mmCIF file of C-alpha atoms and ligand atoms in Angstrom:
data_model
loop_
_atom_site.group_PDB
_atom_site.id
_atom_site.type_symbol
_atom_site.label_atom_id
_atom_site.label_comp_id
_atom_site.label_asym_id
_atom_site.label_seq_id
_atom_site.Cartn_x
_atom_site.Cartn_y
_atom_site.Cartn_z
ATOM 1 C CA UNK A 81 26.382 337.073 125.454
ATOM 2 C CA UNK A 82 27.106 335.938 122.089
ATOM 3 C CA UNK A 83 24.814 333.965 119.515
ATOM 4 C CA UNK A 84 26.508 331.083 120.615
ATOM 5 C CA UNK A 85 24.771 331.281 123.981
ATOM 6 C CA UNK A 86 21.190 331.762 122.024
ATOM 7 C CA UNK A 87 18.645 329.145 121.363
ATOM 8 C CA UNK A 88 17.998 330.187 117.426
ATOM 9 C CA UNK A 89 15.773 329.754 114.556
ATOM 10 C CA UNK A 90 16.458 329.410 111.345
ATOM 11 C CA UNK A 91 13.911 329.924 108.498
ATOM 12 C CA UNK A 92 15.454 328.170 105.289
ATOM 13 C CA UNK A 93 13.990 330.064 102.545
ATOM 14 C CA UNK A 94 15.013 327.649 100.195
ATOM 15 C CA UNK A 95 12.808 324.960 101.485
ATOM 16 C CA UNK A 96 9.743 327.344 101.358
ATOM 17 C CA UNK A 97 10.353 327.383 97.899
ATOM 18 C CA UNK A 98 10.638 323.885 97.588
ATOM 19 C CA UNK A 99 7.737 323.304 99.424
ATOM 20 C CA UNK A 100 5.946 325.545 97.348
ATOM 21 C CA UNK A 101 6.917 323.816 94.210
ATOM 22 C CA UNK A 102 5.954 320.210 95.800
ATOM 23 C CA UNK A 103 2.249 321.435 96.327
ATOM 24 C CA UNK A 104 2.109 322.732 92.632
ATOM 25 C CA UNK A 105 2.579 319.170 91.898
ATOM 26 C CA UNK A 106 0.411 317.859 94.681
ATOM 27 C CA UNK A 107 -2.288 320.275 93.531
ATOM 28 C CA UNK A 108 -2.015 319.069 89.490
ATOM 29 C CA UNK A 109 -2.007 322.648 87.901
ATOM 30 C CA UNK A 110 -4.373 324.605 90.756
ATOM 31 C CA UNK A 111 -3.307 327.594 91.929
ATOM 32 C CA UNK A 112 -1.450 327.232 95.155
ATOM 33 C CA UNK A 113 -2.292 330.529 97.245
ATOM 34 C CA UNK A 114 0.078 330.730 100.569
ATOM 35 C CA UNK A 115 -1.844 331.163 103.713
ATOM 36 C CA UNK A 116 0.397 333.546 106.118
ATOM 37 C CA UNK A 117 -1.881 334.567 108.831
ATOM 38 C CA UNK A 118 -0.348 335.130 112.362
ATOM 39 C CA UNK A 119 3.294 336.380 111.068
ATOM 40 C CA UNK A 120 3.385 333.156 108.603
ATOM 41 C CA UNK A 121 2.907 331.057 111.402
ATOM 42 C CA UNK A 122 5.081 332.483 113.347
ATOM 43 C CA UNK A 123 8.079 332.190 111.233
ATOM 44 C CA UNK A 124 7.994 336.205 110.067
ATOM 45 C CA UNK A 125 5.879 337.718 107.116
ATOM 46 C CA UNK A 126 7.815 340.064 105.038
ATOM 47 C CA UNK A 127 10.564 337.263 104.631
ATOM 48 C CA UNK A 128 8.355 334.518 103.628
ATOM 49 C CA UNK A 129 5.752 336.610 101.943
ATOM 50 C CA UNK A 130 8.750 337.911 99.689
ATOM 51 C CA UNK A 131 10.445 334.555 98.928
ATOM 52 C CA UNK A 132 6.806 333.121 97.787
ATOM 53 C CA UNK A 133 5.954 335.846 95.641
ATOM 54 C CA UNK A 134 9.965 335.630 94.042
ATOM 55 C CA UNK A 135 8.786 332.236 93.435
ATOM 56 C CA UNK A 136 5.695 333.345 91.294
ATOM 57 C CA UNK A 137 2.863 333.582 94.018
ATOM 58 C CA UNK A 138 0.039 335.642 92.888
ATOM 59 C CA UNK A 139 -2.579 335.313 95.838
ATOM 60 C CA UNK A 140 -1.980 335.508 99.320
ATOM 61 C CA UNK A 141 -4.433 334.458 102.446
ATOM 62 C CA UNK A 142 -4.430 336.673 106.163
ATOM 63 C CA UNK A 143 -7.044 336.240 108.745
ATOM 64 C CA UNK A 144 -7.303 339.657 109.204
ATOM 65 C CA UNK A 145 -7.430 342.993 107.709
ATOM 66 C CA UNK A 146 -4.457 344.411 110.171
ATOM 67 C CA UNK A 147 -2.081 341.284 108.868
ATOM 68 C CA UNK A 148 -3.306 342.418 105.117
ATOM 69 C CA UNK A 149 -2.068 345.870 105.378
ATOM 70 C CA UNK A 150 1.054 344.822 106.690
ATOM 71 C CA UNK A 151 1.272 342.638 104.112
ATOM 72 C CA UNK A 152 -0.159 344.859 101.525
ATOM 73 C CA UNK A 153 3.437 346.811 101.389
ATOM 74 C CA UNK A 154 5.314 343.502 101.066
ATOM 75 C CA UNK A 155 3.967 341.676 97.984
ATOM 76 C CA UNK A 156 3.006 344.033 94.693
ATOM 77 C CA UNK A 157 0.724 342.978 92.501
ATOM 78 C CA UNK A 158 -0.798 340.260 94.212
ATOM 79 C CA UNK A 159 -4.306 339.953 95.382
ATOM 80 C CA UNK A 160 -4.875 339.632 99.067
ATOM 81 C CA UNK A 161 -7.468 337.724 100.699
ATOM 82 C CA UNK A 162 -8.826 338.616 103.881
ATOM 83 C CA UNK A 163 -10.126 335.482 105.675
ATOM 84 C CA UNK A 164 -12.507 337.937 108.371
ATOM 85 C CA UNK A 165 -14.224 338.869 105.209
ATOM 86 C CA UNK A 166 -15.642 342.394 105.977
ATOM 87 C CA UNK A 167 -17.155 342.774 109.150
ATOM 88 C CA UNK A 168 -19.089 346.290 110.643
ATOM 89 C CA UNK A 169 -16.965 349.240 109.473
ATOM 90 C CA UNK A 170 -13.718 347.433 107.728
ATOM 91 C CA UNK A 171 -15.201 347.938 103.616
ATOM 92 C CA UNK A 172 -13.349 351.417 102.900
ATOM 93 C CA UNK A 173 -10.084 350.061 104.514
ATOM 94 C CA UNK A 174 -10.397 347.148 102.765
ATOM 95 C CA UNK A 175 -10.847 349.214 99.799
ATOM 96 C CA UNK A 176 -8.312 351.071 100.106
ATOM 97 C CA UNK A 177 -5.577 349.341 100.168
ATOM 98 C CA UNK A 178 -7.106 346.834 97.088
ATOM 99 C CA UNK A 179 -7.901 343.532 99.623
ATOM 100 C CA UNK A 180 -9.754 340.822 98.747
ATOM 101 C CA UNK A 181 -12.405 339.512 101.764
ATOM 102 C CA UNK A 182 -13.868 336.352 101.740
ATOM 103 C CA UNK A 183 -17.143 337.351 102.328
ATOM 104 C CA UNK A 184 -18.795 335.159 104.775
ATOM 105 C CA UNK A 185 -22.722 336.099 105.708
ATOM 106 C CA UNK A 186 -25.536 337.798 104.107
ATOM 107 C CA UNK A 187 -24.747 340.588 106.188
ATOM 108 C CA UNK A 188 -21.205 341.159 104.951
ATOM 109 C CA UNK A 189 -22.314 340.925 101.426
ATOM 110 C CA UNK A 190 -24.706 343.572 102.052
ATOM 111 C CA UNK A 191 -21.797 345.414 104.065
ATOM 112 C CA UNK A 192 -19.468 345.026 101.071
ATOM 113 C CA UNK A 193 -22.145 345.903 97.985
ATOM 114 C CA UNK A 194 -23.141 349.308 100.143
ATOM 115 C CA UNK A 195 -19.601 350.064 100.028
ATOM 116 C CA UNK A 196 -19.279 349.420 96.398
ATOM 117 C CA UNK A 197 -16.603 347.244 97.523
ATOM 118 C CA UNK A 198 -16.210 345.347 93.634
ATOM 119 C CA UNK A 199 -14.063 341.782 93.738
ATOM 120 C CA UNK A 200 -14.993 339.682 96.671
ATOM 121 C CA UNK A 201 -14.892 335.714 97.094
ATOM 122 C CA UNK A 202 -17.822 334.226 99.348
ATOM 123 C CA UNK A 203 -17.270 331.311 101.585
ATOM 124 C CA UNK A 204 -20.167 328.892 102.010
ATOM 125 C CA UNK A 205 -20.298 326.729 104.772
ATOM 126 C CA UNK A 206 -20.189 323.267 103.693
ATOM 127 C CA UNK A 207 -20.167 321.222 106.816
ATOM 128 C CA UNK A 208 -17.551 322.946 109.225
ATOM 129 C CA UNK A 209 -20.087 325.572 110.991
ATOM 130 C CA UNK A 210 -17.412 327.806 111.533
ATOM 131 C CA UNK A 211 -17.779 330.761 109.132
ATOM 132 C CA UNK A 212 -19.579 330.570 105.899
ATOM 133 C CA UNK A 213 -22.818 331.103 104.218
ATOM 134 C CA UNK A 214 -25.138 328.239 104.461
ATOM 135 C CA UNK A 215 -25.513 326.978 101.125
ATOM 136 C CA UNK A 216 -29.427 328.043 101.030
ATOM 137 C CA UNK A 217 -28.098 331.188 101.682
ATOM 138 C CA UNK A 218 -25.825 331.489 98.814
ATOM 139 C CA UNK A 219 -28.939 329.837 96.587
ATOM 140 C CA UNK A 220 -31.284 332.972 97.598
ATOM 141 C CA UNK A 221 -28.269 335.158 97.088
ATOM 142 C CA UNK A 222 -27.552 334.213 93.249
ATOM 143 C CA UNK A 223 -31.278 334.133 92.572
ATOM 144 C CA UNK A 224 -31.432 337.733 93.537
ATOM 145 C CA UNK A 225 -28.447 339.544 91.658
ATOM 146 C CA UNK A 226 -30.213 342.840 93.168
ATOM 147 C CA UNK A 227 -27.904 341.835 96.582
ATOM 148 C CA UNK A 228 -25.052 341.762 94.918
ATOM 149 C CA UNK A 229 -24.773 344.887 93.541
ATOM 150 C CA UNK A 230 -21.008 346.597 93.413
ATOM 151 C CA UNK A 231 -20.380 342.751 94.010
ATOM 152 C CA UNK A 232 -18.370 340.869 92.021
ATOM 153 C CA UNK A 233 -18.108 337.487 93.037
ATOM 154 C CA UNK A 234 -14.568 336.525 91.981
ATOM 155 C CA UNK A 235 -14.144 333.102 93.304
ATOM 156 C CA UNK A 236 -15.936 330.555 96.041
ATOM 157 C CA UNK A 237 -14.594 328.770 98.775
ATOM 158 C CA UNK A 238 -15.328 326.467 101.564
ATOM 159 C CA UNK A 239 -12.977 324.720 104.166
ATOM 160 C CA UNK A 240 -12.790 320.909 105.346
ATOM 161 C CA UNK A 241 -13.214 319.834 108.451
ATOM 162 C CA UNK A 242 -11.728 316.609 108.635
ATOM 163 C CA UNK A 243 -9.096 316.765 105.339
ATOM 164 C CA UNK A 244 -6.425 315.114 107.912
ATOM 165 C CA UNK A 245 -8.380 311.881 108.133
ATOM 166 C CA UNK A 246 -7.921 310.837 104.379
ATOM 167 C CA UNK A 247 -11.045 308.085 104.883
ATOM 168 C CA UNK A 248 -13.317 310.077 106.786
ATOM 169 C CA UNK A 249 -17.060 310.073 104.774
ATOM 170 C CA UNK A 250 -16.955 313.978 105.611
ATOM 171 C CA UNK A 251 -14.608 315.131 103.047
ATOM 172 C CA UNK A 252 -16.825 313.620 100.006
ATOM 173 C CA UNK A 253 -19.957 315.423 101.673
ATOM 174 C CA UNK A 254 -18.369 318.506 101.633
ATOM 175 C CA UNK A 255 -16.868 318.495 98.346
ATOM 176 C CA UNK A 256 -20.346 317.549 96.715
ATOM 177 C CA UNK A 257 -22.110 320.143 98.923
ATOM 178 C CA UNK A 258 -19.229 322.455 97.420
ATOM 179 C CA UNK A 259 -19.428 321.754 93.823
ATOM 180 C CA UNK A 260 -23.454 322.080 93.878
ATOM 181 C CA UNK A 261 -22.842 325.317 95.619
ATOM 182 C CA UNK A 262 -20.474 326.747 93.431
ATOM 183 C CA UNK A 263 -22.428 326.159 90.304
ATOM 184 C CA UNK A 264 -24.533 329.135 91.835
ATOM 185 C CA UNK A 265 -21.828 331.569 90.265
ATOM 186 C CA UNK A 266 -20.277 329.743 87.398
ATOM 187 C CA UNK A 267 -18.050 332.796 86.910
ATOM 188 C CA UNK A 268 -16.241 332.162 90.107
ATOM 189 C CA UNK A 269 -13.196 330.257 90.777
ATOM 190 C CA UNK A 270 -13.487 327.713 93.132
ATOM 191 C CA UNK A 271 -11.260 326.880 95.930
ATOM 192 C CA UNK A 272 -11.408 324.151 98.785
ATOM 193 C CA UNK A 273 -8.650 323.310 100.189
ATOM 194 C CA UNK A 274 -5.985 323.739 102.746
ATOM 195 C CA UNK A 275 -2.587 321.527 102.776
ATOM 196 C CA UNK A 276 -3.970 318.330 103.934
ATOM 197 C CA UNK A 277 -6.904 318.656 101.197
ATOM 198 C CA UNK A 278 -4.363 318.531 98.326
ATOM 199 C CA UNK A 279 -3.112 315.388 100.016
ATOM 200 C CA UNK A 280 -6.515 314.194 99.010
ATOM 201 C CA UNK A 281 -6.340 313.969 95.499
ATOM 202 C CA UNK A 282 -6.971 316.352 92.336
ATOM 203 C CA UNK A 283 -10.753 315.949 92.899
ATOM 204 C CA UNK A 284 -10.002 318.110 96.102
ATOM 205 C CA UNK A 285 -7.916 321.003 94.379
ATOM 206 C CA UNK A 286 -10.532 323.009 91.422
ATOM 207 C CA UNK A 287 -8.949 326.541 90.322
ATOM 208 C CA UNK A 288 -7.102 327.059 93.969
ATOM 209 C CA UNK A 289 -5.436 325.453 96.530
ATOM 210 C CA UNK A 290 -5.036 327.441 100.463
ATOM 211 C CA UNK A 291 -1.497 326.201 102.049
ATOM 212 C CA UNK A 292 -0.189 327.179 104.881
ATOM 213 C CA UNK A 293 1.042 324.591 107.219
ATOM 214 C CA UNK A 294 2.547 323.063 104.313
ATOM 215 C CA UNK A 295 4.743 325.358 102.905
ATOM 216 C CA UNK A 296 6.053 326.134 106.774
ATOM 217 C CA UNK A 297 6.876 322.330 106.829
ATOM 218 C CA UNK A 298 4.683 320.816 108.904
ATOM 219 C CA UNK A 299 2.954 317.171 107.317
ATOM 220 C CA UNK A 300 -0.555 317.224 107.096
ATOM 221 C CA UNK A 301 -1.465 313.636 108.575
ATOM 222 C CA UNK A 302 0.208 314.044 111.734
ATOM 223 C CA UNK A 303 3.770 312.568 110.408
ATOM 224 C CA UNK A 304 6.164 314.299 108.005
ATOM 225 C CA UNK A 305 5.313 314.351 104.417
ATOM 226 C CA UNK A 306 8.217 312.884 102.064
ATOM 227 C CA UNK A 307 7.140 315.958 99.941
ATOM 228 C CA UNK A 308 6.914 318.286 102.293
ATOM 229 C CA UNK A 309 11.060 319.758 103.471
ATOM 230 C CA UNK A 310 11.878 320.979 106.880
ATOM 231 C CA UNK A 311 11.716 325.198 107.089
ATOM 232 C CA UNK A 312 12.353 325.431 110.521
ATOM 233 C CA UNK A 313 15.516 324.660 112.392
ATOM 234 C CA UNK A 314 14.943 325.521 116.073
ATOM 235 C CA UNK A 315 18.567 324.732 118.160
ATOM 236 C CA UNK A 316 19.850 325.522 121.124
ATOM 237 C CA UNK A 317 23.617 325.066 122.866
ATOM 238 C CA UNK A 318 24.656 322.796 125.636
ATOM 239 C CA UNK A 319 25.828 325.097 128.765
ATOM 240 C CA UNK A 320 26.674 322.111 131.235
ATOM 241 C CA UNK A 321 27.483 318.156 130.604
ATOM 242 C CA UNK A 322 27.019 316.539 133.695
ATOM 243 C CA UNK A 323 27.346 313.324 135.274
ATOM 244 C CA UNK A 324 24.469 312.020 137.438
ATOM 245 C CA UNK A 325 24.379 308.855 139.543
ATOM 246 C CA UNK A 326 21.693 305.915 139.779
ATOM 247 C CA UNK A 327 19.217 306.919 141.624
ATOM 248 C CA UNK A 328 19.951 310.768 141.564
ATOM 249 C CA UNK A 329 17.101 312.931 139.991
ATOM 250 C CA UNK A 330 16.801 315.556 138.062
ATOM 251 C CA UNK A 331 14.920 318.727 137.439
ATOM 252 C CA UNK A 332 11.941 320.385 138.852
ATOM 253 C CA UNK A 333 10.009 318.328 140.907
ATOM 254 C CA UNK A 334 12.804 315.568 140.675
ATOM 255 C CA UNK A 335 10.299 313.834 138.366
ATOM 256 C CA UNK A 336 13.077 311.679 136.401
ATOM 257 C CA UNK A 337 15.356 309.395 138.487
ATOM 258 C CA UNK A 338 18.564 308.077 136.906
ATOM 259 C CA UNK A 339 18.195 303.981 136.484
ATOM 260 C CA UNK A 340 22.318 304.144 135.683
ATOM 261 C CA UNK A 341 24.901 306.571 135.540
ATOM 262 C CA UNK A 342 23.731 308.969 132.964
ATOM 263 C CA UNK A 343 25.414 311.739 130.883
ATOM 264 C CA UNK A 344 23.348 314.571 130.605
ATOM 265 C CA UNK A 345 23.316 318.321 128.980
ATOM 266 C CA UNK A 346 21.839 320.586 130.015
ATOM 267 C CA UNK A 347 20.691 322.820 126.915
ATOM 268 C CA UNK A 348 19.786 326.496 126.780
ATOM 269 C CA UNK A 349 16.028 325.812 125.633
ATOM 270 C CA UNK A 350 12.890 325.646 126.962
ATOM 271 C CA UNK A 351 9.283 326.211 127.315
ATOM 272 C CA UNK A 352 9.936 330.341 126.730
ATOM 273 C CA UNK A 353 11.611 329.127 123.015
ATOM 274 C CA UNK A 354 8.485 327.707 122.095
ATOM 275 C CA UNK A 355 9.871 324.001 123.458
ATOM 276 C CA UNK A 356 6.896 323.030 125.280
ATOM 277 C CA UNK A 357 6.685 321.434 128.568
ATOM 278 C CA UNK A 358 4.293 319.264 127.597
ATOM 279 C CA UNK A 359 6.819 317.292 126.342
ATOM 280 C CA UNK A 360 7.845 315.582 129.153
ATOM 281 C CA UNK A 361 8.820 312.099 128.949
ATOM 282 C CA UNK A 362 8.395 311.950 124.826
ATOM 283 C CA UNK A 363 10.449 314.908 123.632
ATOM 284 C CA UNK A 364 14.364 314.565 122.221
ATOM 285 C CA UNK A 365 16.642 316.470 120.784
ATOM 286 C CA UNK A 366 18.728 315.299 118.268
ATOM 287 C CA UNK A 367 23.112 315.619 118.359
ATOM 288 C CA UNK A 368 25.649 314.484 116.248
ATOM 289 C CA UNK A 369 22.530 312.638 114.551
ATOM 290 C CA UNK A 370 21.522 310.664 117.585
ATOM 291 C CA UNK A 371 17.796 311.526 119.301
ATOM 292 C CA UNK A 372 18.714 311.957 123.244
ATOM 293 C CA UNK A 373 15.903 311.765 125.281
ATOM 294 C CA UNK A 374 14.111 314.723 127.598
ATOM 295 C CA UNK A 375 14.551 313.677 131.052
ATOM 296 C CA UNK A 376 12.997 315.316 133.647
ATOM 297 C CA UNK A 377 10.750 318.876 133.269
ATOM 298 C CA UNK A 378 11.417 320.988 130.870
ATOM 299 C CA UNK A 379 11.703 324.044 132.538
ATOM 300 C CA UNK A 380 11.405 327.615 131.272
ATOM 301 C CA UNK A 381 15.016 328.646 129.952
ATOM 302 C CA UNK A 382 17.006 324.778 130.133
ATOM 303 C CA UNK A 383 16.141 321.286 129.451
ATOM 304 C CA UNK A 384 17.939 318.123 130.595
ATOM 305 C CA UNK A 385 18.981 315.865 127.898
ATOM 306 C CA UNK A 386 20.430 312.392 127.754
ATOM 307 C CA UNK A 387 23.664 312.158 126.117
ATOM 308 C CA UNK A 388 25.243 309.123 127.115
ATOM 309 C CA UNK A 389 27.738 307.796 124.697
ATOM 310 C CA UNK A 390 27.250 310.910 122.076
ATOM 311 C CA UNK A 391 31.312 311.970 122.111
ATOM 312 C CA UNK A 392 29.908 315.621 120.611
ATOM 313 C CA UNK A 393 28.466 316.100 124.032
ATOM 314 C CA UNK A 394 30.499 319.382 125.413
ATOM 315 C CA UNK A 395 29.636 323.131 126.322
ATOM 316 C CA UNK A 396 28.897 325.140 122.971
ATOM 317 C CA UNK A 397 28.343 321.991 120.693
ATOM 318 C CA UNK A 398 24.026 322.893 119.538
ATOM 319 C CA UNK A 399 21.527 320.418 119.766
ATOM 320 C CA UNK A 400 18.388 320.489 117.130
ATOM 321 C CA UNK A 401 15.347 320.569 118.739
ATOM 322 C CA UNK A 402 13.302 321.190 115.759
ATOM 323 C CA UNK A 403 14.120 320.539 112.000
ATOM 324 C CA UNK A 404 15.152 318.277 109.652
ATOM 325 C CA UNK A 405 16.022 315.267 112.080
ATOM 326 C CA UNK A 406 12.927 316.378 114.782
ATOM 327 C CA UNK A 407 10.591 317.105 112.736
ATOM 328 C CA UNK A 408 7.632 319.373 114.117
ATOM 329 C CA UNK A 409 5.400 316.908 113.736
ATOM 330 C CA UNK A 410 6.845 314.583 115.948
ATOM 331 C CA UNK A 411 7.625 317.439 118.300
ATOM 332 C CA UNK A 412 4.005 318.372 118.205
ATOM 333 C CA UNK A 413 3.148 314.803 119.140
ATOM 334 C CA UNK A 414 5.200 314.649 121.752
ATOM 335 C CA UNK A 415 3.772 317.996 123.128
ATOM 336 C CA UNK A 416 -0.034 316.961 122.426
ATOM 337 C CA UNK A 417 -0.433 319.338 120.150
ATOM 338 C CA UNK A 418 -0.102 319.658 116.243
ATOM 339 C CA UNK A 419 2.482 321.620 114.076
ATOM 340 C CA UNK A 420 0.741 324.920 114.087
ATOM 341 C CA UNK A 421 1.029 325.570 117.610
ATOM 342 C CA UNK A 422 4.007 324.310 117.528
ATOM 343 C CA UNK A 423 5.884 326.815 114.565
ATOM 344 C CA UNK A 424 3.532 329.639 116.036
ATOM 345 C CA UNK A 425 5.484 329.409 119.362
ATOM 346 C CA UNK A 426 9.301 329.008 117.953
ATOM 347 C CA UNK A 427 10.143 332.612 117.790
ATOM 348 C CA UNK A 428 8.929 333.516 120.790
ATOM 349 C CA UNK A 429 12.416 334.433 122.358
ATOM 350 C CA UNK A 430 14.763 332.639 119.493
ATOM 351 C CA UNK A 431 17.149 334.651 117.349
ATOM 352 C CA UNK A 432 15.626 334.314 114.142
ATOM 353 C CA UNK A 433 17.949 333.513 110.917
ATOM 354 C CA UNK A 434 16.764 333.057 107.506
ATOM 355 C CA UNK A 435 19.064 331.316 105.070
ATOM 356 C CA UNK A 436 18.629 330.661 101.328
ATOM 357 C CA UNK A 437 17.395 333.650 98.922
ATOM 358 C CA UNK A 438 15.353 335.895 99.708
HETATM 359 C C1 PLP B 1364 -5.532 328.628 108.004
HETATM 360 C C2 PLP B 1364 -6.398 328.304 106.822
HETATM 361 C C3 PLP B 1364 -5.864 327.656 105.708
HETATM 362 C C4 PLP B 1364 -4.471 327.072 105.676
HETATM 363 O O1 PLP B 1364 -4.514 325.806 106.291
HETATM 364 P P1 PLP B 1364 -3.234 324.838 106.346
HETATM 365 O O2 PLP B 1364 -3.778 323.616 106.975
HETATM 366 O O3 PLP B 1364 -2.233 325.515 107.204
HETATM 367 O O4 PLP B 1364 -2.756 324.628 104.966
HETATM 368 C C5 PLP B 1364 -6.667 327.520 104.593
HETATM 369 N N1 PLP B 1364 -7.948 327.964 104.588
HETATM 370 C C6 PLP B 1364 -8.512 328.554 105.657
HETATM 371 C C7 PLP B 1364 -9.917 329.007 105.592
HETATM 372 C C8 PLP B 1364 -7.767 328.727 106.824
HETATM 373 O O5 PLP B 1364 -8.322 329.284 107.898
#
């Protein structure tokens, strides 16, 4: 087979860059610190990781201590936060290899400063009850500076629940809870954020900003961003046009009917290249700049696609199914689900190009 044949991806490292450079804006002079847990979302580490610290990034944010050491030999000199903070038995590896863990209970401080672990943020739970110290914790933890020995809190941070809803009352709660919390260590640097939070305003960003989502493209209020560029181009070529009758159906379960005579492709994508089936009935693809409707299932390795009057319509010609002109927002929307899930899945089985420098 040749690439032709392939459903690819391409990561355009370019736009990364842009997109890091529109949040420096958004964020008014914070510190933007790129969040590239799970493989950066799916769209590959070392690549990504690279291109942001070319472009000046100094911090970096992983989930867990395995994705830090991985990413430990890709980006020198920065400091790497671990998001798992330092659970049972991970202090000397974390030490190690010079990581950062956001420190998230009593018991991990205590983990950390037997250890002598030295630099840590501490997250404080400000609403979200996901991890965090609750902020009486963090109180009866700065009035006793004998539990943080061999602890040096660098920095505090806390996470918003509901940052996507621009007018929802929680966001305000959490940012007051945060700033009365954080004047506990008036050393630290603060941080609260995630992409959608720097969408709220400059009262949102303080010394540092956490984006992931989007740097990889994806809008944080469930619709592209003007500021935010496409990264990811997922397409895919058309094996078979086809001519189907009214009243012919197509597909598993024959779940689409033709109401006319329909041109259709029939595209070398599907739920295996991260194009999920739940997009029945809503998804498109987009050719020769024209959206062309799913019809029928999308089924594990081809989808049917309407292409009625698009002339480009022939074996070989590609048809985007994510990028620029479908953007993975609407794709998520489409699937029920939300951009994450959506870039996580691309690569699955995709060739994966990155263009742009590196
Ligand atoms: C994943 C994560 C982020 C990044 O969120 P985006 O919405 O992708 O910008 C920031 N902070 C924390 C704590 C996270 O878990």
């Amino acid at each position: 087979m040749s690439d032709a044949d392939h459903a690819s991806l391409t990561i355009d490292l370019d736009a990364l860059a842009a997109n890091l450079a529109a949040l420096r804006v958004a964020s008014g002079g914070a510190e933007v610190a790129p969040v590239v847990k799970a493989d950066a979302y799916g769209l590959g580490i070392a690549p990504v990781a690279r291109r942001l610290r070319a472009e000046g990034a100094r911090s970096f944010y992983v989930a867990r201590v395995e994705e830090a050491l991985v990413l430990r030999d890709i980006v020198h000199g920065a400091q790497i936060f671990v998001l798992d903070g330092c659970p049972d038995g991970v202090a000397q590896r974390l030490i190690d290899a010079d990581l950062t863990p956001v420190l998230n209970s009593l018991d991990q401080v205590s983990a950390w400063s037997r250890a002598g672990g030295g630099p840590a943020w501490l997250q404080i739970d400000t609403g979200m009850n996901r991890l965090g110290l609750e902020p009486e914790e963090a109180a009866a933890l700065a009035a006793s500076p004998d539990r943080l020995r061999h602890v040096e809190v660098e920095g505090v941070m806390s996470h918003l629940a509901c940052a996507t809803r621009p007018a929802d009352p929680m966001n305000a709660r959490q940012r007051s809870v945060f700033i009365e919390a954080a004047a506990l260590f008036p050393n630290a640097r603060a941080s609260l954020a995630a992409t959608a939070g720097v969408f709220l305003g400059a009262d949102y960003a303080f010394d540092q900003v956490r984006a992931g989502v989007g740097l990889f493209g994806g809008g944080p209020f469930e619709a592209p961003h003007p500021a935010i560029a496409a990264v990811a181009t997922l397409s895919a070529p058309i094996l078979q046009v086809r001519t189907v009758r009214p009243g012919e159906t197509i597909g598993y379960g024959a779940a689409f009917t033709a109401p006319a005579t329909l041109r259709v492709a029939i595209v070398a994508a599907g739920y295996a290249d991260g194009f999920l089936r739940a997009g029945e009935g809503r998804a498109y693809g987009v050719l020769d700049g024209r959206r062309c409707a799913v019809l029928g299932r999308i089924s594990m390795d081809l989808t049917a696609f309407d292409v009625t009057g698009c002339d480009g319509a022939r074996p070989g010609a590609r048809i985007e199914l994510v990028g620029r002109e479908a953007p993975v927002d609407e794709v998520a929307k489409a699937a029920g689900t939300i951009p994450y899930e959506i870039l996580l899945r691309l690569g699955a089985r995709a060739r994966r190009t990155y263009v742009g420098g590196s």
